[in-house]
PDB file of C-alpha atoms in Angstrom:
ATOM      1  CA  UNK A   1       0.000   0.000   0.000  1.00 57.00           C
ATOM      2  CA  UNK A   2       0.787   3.568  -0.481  1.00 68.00           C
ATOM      3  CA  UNK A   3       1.501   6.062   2.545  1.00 93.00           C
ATOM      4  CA  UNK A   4       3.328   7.371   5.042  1.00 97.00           C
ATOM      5  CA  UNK A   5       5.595   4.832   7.434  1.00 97.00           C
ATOM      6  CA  UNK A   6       7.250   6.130  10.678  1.00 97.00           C
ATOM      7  CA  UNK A   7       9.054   3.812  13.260  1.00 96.00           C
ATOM      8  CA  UNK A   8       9.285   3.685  16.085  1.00 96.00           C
ATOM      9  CA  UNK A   9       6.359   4.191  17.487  1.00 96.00           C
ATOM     10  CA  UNK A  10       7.435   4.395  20.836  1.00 96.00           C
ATOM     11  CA  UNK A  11      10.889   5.713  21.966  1.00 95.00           C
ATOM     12  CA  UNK A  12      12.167   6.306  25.038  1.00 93.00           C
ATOM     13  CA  UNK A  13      15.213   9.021  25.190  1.00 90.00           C
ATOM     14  CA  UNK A  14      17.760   8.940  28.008  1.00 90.00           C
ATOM     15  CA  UNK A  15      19.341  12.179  29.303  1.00 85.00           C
ATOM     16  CA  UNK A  16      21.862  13.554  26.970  1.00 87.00           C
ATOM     17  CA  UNK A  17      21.283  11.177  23.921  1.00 92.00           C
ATOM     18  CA  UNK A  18      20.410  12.084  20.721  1.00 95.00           C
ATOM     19  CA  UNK A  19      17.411   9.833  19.239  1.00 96.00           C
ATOM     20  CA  UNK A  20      16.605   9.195  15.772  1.00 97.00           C
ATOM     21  CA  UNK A  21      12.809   9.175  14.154  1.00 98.00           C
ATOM     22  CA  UNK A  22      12.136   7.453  10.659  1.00 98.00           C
ATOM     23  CA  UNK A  23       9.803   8.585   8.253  1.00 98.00           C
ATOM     24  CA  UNK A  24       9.644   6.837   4.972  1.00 98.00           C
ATOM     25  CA  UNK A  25       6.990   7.284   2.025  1.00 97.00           C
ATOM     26  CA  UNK A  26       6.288   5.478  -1.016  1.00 96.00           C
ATOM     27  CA  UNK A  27       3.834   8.070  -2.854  1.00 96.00           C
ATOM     28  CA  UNK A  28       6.799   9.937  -4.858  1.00 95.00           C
ATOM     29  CA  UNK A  29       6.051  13.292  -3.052  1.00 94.00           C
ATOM     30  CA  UNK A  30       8.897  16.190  -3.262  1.00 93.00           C
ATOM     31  CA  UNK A  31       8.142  17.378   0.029  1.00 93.00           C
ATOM     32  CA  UNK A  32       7.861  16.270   3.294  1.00 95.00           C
ATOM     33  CA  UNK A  33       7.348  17.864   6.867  1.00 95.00           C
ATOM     34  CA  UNK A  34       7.940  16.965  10.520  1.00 97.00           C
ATOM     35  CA  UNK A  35       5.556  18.101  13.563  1.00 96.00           C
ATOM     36  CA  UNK A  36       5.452  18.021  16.424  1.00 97.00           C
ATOM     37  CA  UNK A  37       2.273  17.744  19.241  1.00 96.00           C
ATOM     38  CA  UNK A  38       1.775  18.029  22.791  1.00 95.00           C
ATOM     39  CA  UNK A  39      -0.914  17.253  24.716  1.00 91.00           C
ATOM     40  CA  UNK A  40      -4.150  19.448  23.840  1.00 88.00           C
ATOM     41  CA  UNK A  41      -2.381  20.870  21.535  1.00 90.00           C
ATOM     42  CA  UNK A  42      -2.199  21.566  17.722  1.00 91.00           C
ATOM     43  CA  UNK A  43       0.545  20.649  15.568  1.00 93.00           C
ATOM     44  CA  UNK A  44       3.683  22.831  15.411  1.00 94.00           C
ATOM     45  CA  UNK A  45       6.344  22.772  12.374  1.00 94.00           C
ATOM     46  CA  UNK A  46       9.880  21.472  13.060  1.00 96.00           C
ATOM     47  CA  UNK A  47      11.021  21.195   9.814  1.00 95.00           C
ATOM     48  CA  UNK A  48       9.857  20.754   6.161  1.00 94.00           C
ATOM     49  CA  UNK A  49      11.405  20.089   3.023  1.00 95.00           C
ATOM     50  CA  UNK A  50      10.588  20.738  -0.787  1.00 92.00           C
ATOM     51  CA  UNK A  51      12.969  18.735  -2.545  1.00 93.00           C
ATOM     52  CA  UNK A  52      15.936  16.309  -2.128  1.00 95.00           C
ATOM     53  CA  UNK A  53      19.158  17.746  -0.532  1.00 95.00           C
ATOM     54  CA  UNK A  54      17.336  20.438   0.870  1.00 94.00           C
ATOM     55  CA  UNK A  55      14.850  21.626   3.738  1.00 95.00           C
ATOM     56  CA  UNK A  56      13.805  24.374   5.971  1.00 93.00           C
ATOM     57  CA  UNK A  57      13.467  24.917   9.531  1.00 94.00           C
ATOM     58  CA  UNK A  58       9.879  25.534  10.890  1.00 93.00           C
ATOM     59  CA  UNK A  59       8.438  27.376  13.601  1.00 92.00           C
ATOM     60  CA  UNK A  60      10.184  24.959  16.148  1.00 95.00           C
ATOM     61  CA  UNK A  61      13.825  23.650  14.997  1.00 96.00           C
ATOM     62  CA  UNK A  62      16.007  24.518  17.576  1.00 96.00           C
ATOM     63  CA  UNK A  63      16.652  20.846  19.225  1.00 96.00           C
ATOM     64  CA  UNK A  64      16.302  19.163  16.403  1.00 97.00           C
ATOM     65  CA  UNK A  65      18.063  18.337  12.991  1.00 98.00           C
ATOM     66  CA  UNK A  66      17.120  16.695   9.573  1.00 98.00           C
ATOM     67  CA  UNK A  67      18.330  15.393   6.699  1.00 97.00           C
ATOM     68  CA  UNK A  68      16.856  14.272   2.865  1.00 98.00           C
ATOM     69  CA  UNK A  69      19.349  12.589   0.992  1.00 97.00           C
ATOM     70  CA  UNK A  70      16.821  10.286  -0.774  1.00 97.00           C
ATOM     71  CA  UNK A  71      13.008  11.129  -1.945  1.00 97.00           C
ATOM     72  CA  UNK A  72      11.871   8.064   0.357  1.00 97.00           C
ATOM     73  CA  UNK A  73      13.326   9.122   3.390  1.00 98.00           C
ATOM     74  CA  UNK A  74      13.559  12.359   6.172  1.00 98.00           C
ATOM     75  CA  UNK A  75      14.697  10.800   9.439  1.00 98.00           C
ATOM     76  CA  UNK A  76      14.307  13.283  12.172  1.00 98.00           C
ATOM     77  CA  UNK A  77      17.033  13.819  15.261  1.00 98.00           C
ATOM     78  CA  UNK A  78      16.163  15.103  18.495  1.00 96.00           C
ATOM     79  CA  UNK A  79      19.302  16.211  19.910  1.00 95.00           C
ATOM     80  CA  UNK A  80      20.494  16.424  23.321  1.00 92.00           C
ATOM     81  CA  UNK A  81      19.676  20.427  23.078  1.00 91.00           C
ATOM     82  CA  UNK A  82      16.239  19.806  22.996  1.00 92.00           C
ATOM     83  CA  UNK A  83      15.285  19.958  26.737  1.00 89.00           C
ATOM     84  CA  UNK A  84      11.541  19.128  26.452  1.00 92.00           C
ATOM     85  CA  UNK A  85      11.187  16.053  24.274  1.00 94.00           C
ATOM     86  CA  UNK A  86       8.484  14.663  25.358  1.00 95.00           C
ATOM     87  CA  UNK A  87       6.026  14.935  22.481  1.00 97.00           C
ATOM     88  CA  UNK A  88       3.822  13.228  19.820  1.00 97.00           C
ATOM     89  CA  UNK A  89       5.744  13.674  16.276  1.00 98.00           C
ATOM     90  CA  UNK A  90       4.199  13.398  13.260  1.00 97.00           C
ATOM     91  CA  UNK A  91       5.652  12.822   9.435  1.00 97.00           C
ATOM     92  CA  UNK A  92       3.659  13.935   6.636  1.00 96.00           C
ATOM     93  CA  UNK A  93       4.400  13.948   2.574  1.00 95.00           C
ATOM     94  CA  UNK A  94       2.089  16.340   0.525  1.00 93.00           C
ATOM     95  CA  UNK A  95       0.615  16.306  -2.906  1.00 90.00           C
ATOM     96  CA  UNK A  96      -0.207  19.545  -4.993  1.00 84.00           C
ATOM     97  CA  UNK A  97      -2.308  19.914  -8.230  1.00 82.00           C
ATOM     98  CA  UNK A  98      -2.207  22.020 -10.790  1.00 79.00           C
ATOM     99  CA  UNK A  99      -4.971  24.211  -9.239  1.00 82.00           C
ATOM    100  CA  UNK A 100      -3.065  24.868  -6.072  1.00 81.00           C
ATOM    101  CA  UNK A 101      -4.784  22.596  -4.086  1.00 85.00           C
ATOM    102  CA  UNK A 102      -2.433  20.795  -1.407  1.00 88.00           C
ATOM    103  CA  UNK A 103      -3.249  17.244   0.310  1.00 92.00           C
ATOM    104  CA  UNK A 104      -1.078  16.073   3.483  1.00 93.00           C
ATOM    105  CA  UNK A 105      -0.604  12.396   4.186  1.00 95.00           C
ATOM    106  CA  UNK A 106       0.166  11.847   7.181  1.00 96.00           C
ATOM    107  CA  UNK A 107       2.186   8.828   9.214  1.00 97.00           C
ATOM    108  CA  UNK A 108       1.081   7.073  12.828  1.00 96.00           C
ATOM    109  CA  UNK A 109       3.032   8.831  14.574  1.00 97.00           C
ATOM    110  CA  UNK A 110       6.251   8.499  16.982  1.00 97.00           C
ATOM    111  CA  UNK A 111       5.341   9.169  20.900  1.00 97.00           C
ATOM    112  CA  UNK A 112       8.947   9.859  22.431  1.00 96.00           C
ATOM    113  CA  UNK A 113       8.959  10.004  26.230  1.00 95.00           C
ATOM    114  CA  UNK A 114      11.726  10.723  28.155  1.00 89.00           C
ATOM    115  CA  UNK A 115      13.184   8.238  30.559  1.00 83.00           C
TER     116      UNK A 115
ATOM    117  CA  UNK M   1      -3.043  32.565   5.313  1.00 68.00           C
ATOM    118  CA  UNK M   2      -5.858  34.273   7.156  1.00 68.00           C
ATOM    119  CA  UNK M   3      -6.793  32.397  10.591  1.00 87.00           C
ATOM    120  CA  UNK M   4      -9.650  30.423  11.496  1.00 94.00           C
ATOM    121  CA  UNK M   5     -11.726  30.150  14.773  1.00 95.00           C
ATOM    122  CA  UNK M   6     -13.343  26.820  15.826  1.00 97.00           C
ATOM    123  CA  UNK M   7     -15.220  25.737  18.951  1.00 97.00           C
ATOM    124  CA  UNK M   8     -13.120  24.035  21.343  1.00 96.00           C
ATOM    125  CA  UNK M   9     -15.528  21.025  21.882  1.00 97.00           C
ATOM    126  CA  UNK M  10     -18.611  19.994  20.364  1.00 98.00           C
ATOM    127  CA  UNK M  11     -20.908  17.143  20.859  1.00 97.00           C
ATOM    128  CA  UNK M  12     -23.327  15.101  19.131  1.00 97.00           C
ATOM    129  CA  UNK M  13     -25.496  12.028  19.210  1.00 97.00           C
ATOM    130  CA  UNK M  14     -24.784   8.984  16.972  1.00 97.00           C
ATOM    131  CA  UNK M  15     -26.762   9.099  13.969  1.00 97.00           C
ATOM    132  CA  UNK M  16     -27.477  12.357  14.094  1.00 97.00           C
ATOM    133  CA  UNK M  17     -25.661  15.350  11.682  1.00 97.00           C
ATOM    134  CA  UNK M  18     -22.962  17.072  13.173  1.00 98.00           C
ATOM    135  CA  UNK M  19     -22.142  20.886  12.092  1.00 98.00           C
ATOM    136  CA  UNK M  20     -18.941  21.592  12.719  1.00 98.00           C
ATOM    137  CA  UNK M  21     -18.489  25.525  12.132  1.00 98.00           C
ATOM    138  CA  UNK M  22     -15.069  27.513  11.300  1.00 97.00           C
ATOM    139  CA  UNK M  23     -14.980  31.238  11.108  1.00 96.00           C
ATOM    140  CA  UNK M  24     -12.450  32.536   8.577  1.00 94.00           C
ATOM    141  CA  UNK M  25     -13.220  36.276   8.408  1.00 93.00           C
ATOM    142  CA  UNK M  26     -10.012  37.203   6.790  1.00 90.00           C
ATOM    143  CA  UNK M  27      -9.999  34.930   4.023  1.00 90.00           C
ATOM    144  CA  UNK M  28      -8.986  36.275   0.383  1.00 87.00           C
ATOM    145  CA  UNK M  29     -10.173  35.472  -2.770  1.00 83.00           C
ATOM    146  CA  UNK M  30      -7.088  32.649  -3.577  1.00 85.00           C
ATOM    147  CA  UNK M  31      -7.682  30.512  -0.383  1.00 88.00           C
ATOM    148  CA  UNK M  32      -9.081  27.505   0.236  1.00 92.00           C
ATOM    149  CA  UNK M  33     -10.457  25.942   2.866  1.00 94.00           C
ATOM    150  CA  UNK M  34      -9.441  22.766   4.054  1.00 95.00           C
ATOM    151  CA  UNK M  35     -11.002  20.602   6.989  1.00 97.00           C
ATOM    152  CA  UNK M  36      -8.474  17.428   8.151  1.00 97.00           C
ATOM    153  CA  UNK M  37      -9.449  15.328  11.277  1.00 97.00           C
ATOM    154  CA  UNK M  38      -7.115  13.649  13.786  1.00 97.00           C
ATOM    155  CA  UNK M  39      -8.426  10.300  15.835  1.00 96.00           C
ATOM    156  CA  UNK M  40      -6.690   9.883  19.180  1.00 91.00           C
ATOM    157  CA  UNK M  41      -3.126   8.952  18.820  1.00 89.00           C
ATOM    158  CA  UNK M  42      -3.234   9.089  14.485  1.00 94.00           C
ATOM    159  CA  UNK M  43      -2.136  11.302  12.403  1.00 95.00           C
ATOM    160  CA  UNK M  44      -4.562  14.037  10.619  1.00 96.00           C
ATOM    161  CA  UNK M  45      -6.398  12.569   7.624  1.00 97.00           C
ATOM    162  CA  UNK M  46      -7.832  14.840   5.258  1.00 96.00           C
ATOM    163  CA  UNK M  47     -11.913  15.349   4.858  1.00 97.00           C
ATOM    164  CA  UNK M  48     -12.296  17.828   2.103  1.00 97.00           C
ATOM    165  CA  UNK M  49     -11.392  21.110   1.274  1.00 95.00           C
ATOM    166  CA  UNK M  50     -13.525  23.614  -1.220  1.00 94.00           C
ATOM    167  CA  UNK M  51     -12.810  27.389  -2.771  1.00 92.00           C
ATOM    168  CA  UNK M  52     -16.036  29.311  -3.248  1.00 90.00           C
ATOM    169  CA  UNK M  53     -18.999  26.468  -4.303  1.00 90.00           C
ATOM    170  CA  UNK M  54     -19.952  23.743  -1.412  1.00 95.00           C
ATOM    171  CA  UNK M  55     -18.585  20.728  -1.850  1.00 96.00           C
ATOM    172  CA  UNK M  56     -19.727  16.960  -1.037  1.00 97.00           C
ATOM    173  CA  UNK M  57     -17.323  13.297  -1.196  1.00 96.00           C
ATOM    174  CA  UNK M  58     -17.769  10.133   0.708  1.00 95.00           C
ATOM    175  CA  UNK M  59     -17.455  11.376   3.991  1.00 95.00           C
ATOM    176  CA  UNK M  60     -18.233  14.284   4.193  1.00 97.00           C
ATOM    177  CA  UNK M  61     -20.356  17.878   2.721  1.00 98.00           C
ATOM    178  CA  UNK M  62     -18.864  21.536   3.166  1.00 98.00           C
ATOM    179  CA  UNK M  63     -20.932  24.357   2.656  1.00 98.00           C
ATOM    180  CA  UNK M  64     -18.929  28.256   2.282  1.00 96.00           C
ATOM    181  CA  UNK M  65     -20.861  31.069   3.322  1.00 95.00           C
ATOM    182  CA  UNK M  66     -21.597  33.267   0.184  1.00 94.00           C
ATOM    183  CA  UNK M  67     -18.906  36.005   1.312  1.00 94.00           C
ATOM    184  CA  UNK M  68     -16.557  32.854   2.750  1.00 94.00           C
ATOM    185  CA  UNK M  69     -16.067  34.423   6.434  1.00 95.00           C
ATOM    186  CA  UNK M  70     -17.300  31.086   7.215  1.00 96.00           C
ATOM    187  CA  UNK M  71     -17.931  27.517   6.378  1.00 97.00           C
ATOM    188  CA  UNK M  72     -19.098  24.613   8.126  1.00 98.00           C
ATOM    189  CA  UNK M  73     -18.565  20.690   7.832  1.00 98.00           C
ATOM    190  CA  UNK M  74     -21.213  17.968   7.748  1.00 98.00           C
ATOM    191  CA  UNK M  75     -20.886  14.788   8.847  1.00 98.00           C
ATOM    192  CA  UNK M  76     -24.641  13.684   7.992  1.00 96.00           C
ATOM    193  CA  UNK M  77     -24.934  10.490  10.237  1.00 95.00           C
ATOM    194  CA  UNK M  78     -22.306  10.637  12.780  1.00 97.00           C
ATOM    195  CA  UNK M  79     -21.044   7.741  14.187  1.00 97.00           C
ATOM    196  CA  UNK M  80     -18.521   6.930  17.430  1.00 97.00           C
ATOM    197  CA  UNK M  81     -15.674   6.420  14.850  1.00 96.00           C
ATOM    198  CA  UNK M  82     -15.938   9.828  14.026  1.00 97.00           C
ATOM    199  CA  UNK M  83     -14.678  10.924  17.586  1.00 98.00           C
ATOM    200  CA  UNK M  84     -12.249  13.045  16.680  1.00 98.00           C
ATOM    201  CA  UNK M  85     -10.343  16.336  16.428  1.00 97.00           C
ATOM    202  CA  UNK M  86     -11.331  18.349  13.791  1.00 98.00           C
ATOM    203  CA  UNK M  87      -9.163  21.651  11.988  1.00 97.00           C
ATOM    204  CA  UNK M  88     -10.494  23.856  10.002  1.00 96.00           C
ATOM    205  CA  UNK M  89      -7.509  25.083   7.421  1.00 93.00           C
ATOM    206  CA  UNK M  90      -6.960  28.385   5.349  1.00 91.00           C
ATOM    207  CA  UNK M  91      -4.380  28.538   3.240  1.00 86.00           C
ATOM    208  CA  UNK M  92      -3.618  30.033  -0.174  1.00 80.00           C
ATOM    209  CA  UNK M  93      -3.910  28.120  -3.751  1.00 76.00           C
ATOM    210  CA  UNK M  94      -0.058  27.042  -3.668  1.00 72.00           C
ATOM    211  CA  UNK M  95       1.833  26.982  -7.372  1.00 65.00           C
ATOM    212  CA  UNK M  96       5.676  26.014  -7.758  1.00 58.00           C
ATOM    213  CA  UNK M  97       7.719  27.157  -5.522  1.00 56.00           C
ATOM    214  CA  UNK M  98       4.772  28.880  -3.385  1.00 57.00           C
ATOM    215  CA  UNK M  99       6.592  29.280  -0.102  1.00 61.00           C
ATOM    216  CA  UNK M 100       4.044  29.025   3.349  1.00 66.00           C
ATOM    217  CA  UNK M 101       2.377  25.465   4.323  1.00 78.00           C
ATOM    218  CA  UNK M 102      -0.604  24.133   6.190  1.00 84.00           C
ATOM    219  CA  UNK M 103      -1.650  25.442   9.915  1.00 85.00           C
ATOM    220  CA  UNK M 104      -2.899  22.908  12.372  1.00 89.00           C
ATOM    221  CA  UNK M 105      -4.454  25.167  15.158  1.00 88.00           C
ATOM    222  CA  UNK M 106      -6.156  23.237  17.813  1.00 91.00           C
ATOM    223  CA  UNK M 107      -9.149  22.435  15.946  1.00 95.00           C
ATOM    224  CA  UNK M 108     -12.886  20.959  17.472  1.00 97.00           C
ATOM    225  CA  UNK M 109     -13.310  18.222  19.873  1.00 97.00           C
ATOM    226  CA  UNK M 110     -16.277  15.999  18.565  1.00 98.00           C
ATOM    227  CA  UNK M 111     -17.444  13.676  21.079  1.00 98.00           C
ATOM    228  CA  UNK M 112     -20.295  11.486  19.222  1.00 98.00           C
ATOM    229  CA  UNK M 113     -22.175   9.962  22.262  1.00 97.00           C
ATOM    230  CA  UNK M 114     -24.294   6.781  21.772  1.00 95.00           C
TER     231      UNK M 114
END
């Protein structure tokens, strides 16, 4: 099937590591987002990119670090400078038309808790 | 991308049609408006979205006001899967290298009670 796959889908950080979220897609989408969610909350923008090799930080990005090196594949890090973790993160690839309209698709999700 | 308001929580009983409203007052002529939904621990899926006529699909019907300061969603026979967040989205019609994305505020609550 087509979509959106993130793993883990729970991860546990320890004090001063850096942790690593996958997000892979297989719907041949240029660009691709992170976001993150706490509780009650909506969804804030880490990062987002347009195209391979390149990407943008969001509302949010200090903490955190991407890369895109393949189409497939934005793996997100949460760095040891990110002092507040603990979140719901969500991957998303998007779609666009010729009429401007956009579509997200969005992953499960990765809850990382902090041990 | 002008901002929306929703009600925090809304309920309704199943089998009944829930109206979810959004106010966009700000909204120009080259935005659409885009309604996504989030079940507990999922990501957002996408409902529908529509420009300036209403608009109907499988699961769902959106009716714009005639000046588009506001719109509202229809689920016509709710049901307890459709427990959910929902977020009302205004963005503008995005070509090429259109820079911007997709705001999630913190949408409606629906609780659909049995």
């Amino acid at each position: 099937d087509g979509g959106i796959t993130q793993s883990p889908k729970y991860l546990f950080r320890k004090e001063g590591q850096n942790v690593t979220l996958s997000c892979e897609q297989n719907l041949n989408h240029d660009a691709m987002y992170w976001y993150r969610q706490d509780p009650g909350q909506g969804l804030r923008l880490i990062y987002y990119s347009q195209i391979v090799n390149d990407f943008q930080k969001g509302d949010i990005a200090e903490g955190y670090s991407v890369s895109r090196e393949k189409k497939e594949s934005f793996p997100l890090t949460v760095t040891s400078a990110q002092k507040n973790p603990t979140a719901f993160y969500l991957c998303a690839s998007r779609s666009r038309t010729g009429t401007g309209f956009e579509k997200l698709f969005f992953g499960s999700g990765t809850q990382l808790s902090v041990l | 991308d002008a901002k929306t308001t929703q009600p925090p929580s809304m309920d309704c009983a199943e089998g009944r049609a829930a109206n979810l409203p959004c106010n966009h007052s700000t909204i120009s002529g080259n935005e659409y408006v885009y309604w996504y939904r989030q079940i507990h621990s999922q990501g957002p899926q996408y409902i529908i979205h529509g420009l300036k006529n209403n608009e109907t699909n499988e699961m769902a019907s959106l009716i714009i006001t005639e000046d588009r300061k506001s719109s509202t969603l229809i689920l016509p026979h709710a049901t307890l899967r459709d427990t959910a967040v929902y977020y009302c989205i205004v963005r503008v019609a995005a070509y090429g290298g259109s820079q911007g994305n997709l705001i999630f505020g913190k949408g409606t609550k629906l609780s659909v009670k049995p």
